PDB file of C-alpha atoms in Angstrom:
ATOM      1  CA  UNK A   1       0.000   0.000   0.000  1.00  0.00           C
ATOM      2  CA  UNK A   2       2.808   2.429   1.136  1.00  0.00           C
ATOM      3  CA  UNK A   3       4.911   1.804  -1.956  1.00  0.00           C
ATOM      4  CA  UNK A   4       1.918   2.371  -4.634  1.00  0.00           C
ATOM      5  CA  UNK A   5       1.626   5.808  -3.091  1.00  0.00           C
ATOM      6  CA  UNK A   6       5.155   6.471  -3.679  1.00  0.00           C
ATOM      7  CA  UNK A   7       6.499   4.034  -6.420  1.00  0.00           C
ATOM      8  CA  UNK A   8       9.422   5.770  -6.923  1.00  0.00           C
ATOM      9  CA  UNK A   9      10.861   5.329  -3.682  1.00  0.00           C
ATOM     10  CA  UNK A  10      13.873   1.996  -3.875  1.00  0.00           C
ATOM     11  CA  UNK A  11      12.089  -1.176  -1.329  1.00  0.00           C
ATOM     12  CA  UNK A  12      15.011  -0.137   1.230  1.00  0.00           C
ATOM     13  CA  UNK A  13      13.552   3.531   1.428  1.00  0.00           C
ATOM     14  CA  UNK A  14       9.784   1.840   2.130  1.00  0.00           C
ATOM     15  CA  UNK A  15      11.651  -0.798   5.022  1.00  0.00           C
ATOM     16  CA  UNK A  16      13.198   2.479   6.661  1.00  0.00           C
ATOM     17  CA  UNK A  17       9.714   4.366   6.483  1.00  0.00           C
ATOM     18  CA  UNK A  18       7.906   1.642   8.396  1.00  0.00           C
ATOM     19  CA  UNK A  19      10.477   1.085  10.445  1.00  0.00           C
ATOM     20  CA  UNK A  20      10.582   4.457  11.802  1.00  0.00           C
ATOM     21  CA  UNK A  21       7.072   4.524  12.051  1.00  0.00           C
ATOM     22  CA  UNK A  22       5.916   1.326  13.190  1.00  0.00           C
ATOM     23  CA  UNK A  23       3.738   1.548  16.966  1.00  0.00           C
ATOM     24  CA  UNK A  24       6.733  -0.390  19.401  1.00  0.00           C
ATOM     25  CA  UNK A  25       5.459  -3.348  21.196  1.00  0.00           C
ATOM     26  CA  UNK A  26       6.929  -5.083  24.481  1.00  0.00           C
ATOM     27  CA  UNK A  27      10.612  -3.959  25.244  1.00  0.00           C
ATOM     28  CA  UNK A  28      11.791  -0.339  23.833  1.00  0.00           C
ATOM     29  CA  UNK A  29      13.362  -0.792  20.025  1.00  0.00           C
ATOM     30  CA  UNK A  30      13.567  -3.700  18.002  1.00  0.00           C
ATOM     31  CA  UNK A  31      13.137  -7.356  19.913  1.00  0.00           C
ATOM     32  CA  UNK A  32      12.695 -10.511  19.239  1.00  0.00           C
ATOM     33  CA  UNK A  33       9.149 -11.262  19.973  1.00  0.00           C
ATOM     34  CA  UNK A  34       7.464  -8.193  18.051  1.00  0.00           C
ATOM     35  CA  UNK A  35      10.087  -7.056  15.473  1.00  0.00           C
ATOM     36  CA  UNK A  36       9.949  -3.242  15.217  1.00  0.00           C
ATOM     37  CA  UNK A  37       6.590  -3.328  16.793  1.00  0.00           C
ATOM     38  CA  UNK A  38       2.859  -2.841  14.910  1.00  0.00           C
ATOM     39  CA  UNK A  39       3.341  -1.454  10.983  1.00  0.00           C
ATOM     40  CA  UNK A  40       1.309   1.705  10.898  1.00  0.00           C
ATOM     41  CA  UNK A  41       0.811   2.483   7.069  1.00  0.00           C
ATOM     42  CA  UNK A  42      -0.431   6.249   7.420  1.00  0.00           C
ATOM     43  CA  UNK A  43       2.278   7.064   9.705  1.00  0.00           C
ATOM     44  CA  UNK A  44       4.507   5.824   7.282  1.00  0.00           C
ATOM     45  CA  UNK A  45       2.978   7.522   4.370  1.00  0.00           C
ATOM     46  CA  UNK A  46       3.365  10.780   6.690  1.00  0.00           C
ATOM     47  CA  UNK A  47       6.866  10.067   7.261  1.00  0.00           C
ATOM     48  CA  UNK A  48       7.512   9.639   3.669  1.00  0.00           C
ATOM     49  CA  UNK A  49       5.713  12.901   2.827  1.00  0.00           C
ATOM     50  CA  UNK A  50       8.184  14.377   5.720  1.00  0.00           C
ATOM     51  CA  UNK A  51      11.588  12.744   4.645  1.00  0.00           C
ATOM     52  CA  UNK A  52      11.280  12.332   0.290  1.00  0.00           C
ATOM     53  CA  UNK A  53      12.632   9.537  -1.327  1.00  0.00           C
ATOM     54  CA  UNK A  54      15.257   9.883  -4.197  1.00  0.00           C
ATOM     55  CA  UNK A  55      12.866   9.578  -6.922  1.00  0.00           C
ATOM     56  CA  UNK A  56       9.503  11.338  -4.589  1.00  0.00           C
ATOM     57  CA  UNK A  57       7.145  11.026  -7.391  1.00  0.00           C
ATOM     58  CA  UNK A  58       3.784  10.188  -5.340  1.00  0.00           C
ATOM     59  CA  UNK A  59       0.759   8.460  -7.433  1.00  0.00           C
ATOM     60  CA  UNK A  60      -2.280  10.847  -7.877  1.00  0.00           C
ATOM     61  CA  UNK A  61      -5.348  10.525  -5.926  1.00  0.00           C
ATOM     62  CA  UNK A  62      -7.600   9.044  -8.666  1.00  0.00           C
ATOM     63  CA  UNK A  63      -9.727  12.302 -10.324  1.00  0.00           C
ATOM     64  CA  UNK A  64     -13.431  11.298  -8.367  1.00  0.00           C
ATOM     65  CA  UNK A  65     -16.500  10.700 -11.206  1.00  0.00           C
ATOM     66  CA  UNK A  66     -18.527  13.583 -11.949  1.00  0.00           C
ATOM     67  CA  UNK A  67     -22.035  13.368 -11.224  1.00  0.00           C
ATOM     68  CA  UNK A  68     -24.171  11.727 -13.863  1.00  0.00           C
ATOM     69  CA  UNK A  69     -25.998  14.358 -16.410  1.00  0.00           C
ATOM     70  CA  UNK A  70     -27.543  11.367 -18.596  1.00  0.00           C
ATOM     71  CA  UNK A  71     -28.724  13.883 -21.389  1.00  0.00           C
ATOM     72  CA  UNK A  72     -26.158  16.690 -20.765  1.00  0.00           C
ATOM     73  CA  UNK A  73     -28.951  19.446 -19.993  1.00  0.00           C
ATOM     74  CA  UNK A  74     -26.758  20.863 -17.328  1.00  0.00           C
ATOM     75  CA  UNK A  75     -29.249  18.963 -14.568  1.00  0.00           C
ATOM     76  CA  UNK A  76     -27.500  16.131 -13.304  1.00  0.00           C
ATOM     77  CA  UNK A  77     -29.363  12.566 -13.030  1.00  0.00           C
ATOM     78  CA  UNK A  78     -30.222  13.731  -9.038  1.00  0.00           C
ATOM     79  CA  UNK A  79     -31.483  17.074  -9.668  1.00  0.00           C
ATOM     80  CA  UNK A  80     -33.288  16.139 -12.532  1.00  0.00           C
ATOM     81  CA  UNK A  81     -35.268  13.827  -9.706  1.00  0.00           C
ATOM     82  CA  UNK A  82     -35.436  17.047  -6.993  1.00  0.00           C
ATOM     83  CA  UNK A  83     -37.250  19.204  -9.752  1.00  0.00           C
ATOM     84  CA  UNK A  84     -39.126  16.620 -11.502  1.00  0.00           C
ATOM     85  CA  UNK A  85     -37.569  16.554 -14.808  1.00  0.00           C
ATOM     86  CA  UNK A  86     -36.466  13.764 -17.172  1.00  0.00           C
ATOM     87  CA  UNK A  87     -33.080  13.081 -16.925  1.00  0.00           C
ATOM     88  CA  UNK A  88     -33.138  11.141 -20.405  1.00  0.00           C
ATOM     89  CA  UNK A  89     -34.664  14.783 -22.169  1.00  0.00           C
ATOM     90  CA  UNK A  90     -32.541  17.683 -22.360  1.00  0.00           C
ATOM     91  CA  UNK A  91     -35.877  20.172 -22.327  1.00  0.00           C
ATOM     92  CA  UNK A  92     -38.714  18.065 -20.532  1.00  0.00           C
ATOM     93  CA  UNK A  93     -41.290  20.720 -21.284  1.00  0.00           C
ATOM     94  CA  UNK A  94     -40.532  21.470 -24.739  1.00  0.00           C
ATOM     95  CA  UNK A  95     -40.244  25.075 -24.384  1.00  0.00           C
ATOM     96  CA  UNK A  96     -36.362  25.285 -26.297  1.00  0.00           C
ATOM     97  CA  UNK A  97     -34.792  25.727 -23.063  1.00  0.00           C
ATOM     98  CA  UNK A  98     -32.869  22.740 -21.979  1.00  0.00           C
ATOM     99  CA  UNK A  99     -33.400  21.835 -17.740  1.00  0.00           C
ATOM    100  CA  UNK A 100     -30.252  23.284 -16.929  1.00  0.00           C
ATOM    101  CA  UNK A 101     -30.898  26.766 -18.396  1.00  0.00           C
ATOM    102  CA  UNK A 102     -34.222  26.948 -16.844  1.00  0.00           C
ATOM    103  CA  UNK A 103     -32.969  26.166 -13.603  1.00  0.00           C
ATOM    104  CA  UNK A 104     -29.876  27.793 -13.169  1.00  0.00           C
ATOM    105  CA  UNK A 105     -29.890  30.680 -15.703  1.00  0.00           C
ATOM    106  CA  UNK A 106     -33.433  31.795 -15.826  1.00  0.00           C
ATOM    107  CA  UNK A 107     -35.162  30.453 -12.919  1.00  0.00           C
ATOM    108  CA  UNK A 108     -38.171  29.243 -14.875  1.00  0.00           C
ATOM    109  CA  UNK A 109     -40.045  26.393 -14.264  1.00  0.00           C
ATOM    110  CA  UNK A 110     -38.402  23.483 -16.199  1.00  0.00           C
ATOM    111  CA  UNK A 111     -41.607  20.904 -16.554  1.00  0.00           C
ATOM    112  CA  UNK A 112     -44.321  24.214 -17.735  1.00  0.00           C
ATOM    113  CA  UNK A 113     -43.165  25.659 -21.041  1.00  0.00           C
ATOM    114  CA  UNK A 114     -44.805  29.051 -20.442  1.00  0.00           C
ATOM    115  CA  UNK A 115     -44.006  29.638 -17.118  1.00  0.00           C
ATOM    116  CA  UNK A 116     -46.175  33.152 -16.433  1.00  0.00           C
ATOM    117  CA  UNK A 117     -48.875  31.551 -18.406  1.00  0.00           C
ATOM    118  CA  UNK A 118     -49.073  34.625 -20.750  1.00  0.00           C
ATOM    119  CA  UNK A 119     -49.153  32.900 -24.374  1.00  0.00           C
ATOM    120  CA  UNK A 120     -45.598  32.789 -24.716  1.00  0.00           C
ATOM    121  CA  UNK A 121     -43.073  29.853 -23.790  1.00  0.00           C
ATOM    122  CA  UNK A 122     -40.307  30.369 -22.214  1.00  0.00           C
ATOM    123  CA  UNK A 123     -37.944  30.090 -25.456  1.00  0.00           C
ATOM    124  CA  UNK A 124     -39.980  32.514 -26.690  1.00  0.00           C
ATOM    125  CA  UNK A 125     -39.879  34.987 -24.265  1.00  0.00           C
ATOM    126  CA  UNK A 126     -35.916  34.555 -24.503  1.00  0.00           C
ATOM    127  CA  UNK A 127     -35.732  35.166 -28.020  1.00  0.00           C
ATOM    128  CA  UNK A 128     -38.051  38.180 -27.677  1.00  0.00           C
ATOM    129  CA  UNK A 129     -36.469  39.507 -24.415  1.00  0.00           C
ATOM    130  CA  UNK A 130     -39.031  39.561 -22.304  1.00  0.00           C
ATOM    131  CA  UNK A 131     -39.458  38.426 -18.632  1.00  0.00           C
ATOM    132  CA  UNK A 132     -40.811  34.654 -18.773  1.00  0.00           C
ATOM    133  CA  UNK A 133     -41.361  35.026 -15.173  1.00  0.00           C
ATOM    134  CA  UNK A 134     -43.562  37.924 -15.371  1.00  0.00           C
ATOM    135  CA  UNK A 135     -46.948  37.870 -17.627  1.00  0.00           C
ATOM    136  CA  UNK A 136     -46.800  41.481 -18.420  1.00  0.00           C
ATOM    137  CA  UNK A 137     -43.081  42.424 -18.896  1.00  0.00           C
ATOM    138  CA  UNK A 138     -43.722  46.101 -19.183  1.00  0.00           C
ATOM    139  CA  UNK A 139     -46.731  46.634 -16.761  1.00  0.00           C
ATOM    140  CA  UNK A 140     -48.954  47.760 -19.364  1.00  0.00           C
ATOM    141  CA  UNK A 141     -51.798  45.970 -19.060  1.00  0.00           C
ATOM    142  CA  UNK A 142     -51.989  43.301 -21.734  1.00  0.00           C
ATOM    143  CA  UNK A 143     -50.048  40.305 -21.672  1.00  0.00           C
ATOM    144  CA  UNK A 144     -46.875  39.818 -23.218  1.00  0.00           C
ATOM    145  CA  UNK A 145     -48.590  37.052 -25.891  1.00  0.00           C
ATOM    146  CA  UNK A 146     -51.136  39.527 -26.607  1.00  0.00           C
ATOM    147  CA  UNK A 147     -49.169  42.147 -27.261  1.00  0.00           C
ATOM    148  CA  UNK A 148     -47.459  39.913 -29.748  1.00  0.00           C
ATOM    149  CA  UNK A 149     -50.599  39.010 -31.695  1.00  0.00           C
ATOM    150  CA  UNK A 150     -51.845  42.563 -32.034  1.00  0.00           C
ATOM    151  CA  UNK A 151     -48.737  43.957 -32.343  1.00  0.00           C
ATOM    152  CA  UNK A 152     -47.672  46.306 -29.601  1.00  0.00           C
ATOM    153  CA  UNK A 153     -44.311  46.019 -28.206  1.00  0.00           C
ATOM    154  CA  UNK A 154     -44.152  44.099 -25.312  1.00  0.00           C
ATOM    155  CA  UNK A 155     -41.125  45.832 -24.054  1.00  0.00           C
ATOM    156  CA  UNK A 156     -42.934  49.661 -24.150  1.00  0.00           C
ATOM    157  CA  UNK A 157     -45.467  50.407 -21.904  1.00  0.00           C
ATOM    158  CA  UNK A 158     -46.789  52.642 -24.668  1.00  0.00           C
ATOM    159  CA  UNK A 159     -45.909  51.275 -28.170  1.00  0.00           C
ATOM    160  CA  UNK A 160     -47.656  54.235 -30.287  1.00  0.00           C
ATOM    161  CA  UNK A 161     -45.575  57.350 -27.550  1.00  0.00           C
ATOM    162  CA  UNK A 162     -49.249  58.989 -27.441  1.00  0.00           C
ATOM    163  CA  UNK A 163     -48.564  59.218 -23.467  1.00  0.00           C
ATOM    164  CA  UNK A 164     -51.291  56.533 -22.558  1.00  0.00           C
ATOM    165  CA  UNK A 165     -49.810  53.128 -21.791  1.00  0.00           C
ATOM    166  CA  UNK A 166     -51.250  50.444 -24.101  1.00  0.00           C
ATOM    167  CA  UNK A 167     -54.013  49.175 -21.901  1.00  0.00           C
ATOM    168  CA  UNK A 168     -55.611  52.403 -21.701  1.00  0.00           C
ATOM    169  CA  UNK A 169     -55.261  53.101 -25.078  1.00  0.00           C
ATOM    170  CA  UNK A 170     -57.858  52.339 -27.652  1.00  0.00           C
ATOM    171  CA  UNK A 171     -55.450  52.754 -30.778  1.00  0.00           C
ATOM    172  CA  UNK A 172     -52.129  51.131 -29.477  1.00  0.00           C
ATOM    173  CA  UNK A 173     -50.338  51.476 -32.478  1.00  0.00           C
ATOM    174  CA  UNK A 174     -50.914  55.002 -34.281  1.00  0.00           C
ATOM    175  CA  UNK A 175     -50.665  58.299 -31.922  1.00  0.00           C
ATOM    176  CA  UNK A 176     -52.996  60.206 -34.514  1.00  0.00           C
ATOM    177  CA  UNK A 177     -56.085  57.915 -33.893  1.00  0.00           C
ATOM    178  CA  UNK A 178     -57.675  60.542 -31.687  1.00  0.00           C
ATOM    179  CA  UNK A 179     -61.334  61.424 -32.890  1.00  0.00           C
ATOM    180  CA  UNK A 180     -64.018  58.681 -31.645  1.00  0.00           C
ATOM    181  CA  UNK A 181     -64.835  58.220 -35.043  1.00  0.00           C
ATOM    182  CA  UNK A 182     -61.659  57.095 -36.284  1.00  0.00           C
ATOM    183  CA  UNK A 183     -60.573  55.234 -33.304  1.00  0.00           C
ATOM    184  CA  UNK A 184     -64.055  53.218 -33.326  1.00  0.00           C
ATOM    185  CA  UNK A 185     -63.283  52.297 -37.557  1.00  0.00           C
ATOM    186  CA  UNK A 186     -59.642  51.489 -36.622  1.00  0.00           C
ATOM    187  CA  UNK A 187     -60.326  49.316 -33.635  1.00  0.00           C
ATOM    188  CA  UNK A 188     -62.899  47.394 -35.044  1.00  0.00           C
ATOM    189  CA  UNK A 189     -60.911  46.762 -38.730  1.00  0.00           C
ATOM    190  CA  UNK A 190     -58.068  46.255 -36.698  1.00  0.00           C
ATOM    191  CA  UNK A 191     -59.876  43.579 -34.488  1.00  0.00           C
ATOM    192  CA  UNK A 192     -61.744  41.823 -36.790  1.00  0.00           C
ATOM    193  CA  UNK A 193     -58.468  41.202 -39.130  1.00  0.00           C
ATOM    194  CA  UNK A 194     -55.952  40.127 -36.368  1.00  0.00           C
ATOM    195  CA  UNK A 195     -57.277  39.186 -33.447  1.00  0.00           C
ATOM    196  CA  UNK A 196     -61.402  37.493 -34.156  1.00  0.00           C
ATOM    197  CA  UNK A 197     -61.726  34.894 -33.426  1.00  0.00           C
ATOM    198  CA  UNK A 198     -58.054  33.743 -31.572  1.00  0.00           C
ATOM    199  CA  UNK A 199     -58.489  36.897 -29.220  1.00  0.00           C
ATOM    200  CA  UNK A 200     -62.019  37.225 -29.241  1.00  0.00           C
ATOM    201  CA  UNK A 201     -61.936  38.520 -25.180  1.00  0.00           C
ATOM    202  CA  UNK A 202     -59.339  41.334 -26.106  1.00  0.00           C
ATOM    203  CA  UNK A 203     -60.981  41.837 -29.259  1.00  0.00           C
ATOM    204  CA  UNK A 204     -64.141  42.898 -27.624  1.00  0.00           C
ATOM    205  CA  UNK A 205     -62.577  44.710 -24.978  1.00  0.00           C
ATOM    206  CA  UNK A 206     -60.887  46.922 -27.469  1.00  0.00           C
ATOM    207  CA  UNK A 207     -63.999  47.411 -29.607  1.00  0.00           C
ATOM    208  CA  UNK A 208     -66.232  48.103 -26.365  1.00  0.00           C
ATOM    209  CA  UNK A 209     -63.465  51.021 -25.130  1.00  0.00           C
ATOM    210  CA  UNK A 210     -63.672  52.508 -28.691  1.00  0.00           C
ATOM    211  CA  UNK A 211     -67.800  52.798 -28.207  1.00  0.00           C
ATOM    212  CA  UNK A 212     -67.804  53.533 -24.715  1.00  0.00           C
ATOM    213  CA  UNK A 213     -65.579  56.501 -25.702  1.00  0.00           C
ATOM    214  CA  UNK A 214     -67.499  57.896 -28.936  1.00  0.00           C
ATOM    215  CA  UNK A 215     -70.647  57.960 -26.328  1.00  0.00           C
ATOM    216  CA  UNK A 216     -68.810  59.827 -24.023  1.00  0.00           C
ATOM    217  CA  UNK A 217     -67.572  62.604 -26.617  1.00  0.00           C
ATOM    218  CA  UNK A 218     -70.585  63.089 -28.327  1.00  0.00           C
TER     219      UNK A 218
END
């Protein structure tokens, strides 16, 4: 055992080491009944490590296995089990994040793909830049999906710069939509291209703001 640790040392250099180290038994120094007493391997490893051979090469402590990532998601095998995952699919929920990037990078949940529930996956949200951990990444109202569909920016809390945010505003996307007249045509051409029927809710709530408003300005 001593010499594998340090298999450059000659056999009388590994004698000497447990010699000097060895636990005496019985009389003081060597005798005939126990030798040089009881061989004490660690204390001769430490007096080796203490008083170098010629040659002092010592053999590495073997590297220790990494833990086991089965599909290399950056989850191992045991923390795939902690957060429910499968450790034999990079992304479990299909969202184009792998496990590990969910977990670690974003903090998302790795086994929902759209984590805030607002019409976007996760991926998604990424690639667009918004929060995948908050529905309504700039707090204006409508959902970061939604804003998507119609087209408002779901990074500007007020796409069109008309100073009202785009929940508020009946004509997100052009400043100049003003009169109740126009706002009430544009809404409801807008609505019925884009968003009827795959937004019907918004759709109507859009259209019902433009009619509520041409009442109120009459």
């Amino acid at each position: 055992m001593v010499w594998s640790h340090y298999p450059g040392c000659t056999h009388t250099e590994i004698r000497q080491a447990l010699q000097q180290s060895a636990e005496d038994l019985g009389v003081a120094g060597r005798d005939d009944i126990y030798g040089y007493g009881l061989v004490k391997a660690q204390g001769a490893l430490d007096y080796l490590a203490a008083n170098p051979c010629n040659d002092d090469t010592m053999c590495p402590e073997p590297e220790p296995e990494p833990p086991l990532d089965s599909d290399n998601d950056g989850l191992t095998d045991a923390e795939e089990a902690t957060h429910g995952t499968n450790p034999n699919d990079p992304d479990s929920d299909n969202d184009g994040l792998d496990d590990g990037e969910e977990v670690h990078n974003y903090q998302t949940n790795p086994t929902e793909e759209d984590s805030d529930n607002d019409g976007l996956n996760d991926g998604q949200e990424i690639i667009a830049g918004t929060d995948p951990n908050d529905s309504d990444s700039d707090n204006d109202g409508i959902d970061d999906g939604d804003e998507l569909d119609i087209g408002t920016d779901p990074l500007k809390e007020d796409t069109d710069g008309d100073s009202t945010i785009d929940g508020e505003d009946d004509c997100p996307l052009d400043p100049n939509k003003t009169k109740p007249g126009m706002c009430l045509f544009y809404c409801v051409d807008y609505c019925c291209i884009h968003l009827i029927p795959n937004h019907l809710i918004l759709a109507t709530s859009i259209i019902y703001r433009c009619l509520w408003l041409r009442s109120i300005r009459r």
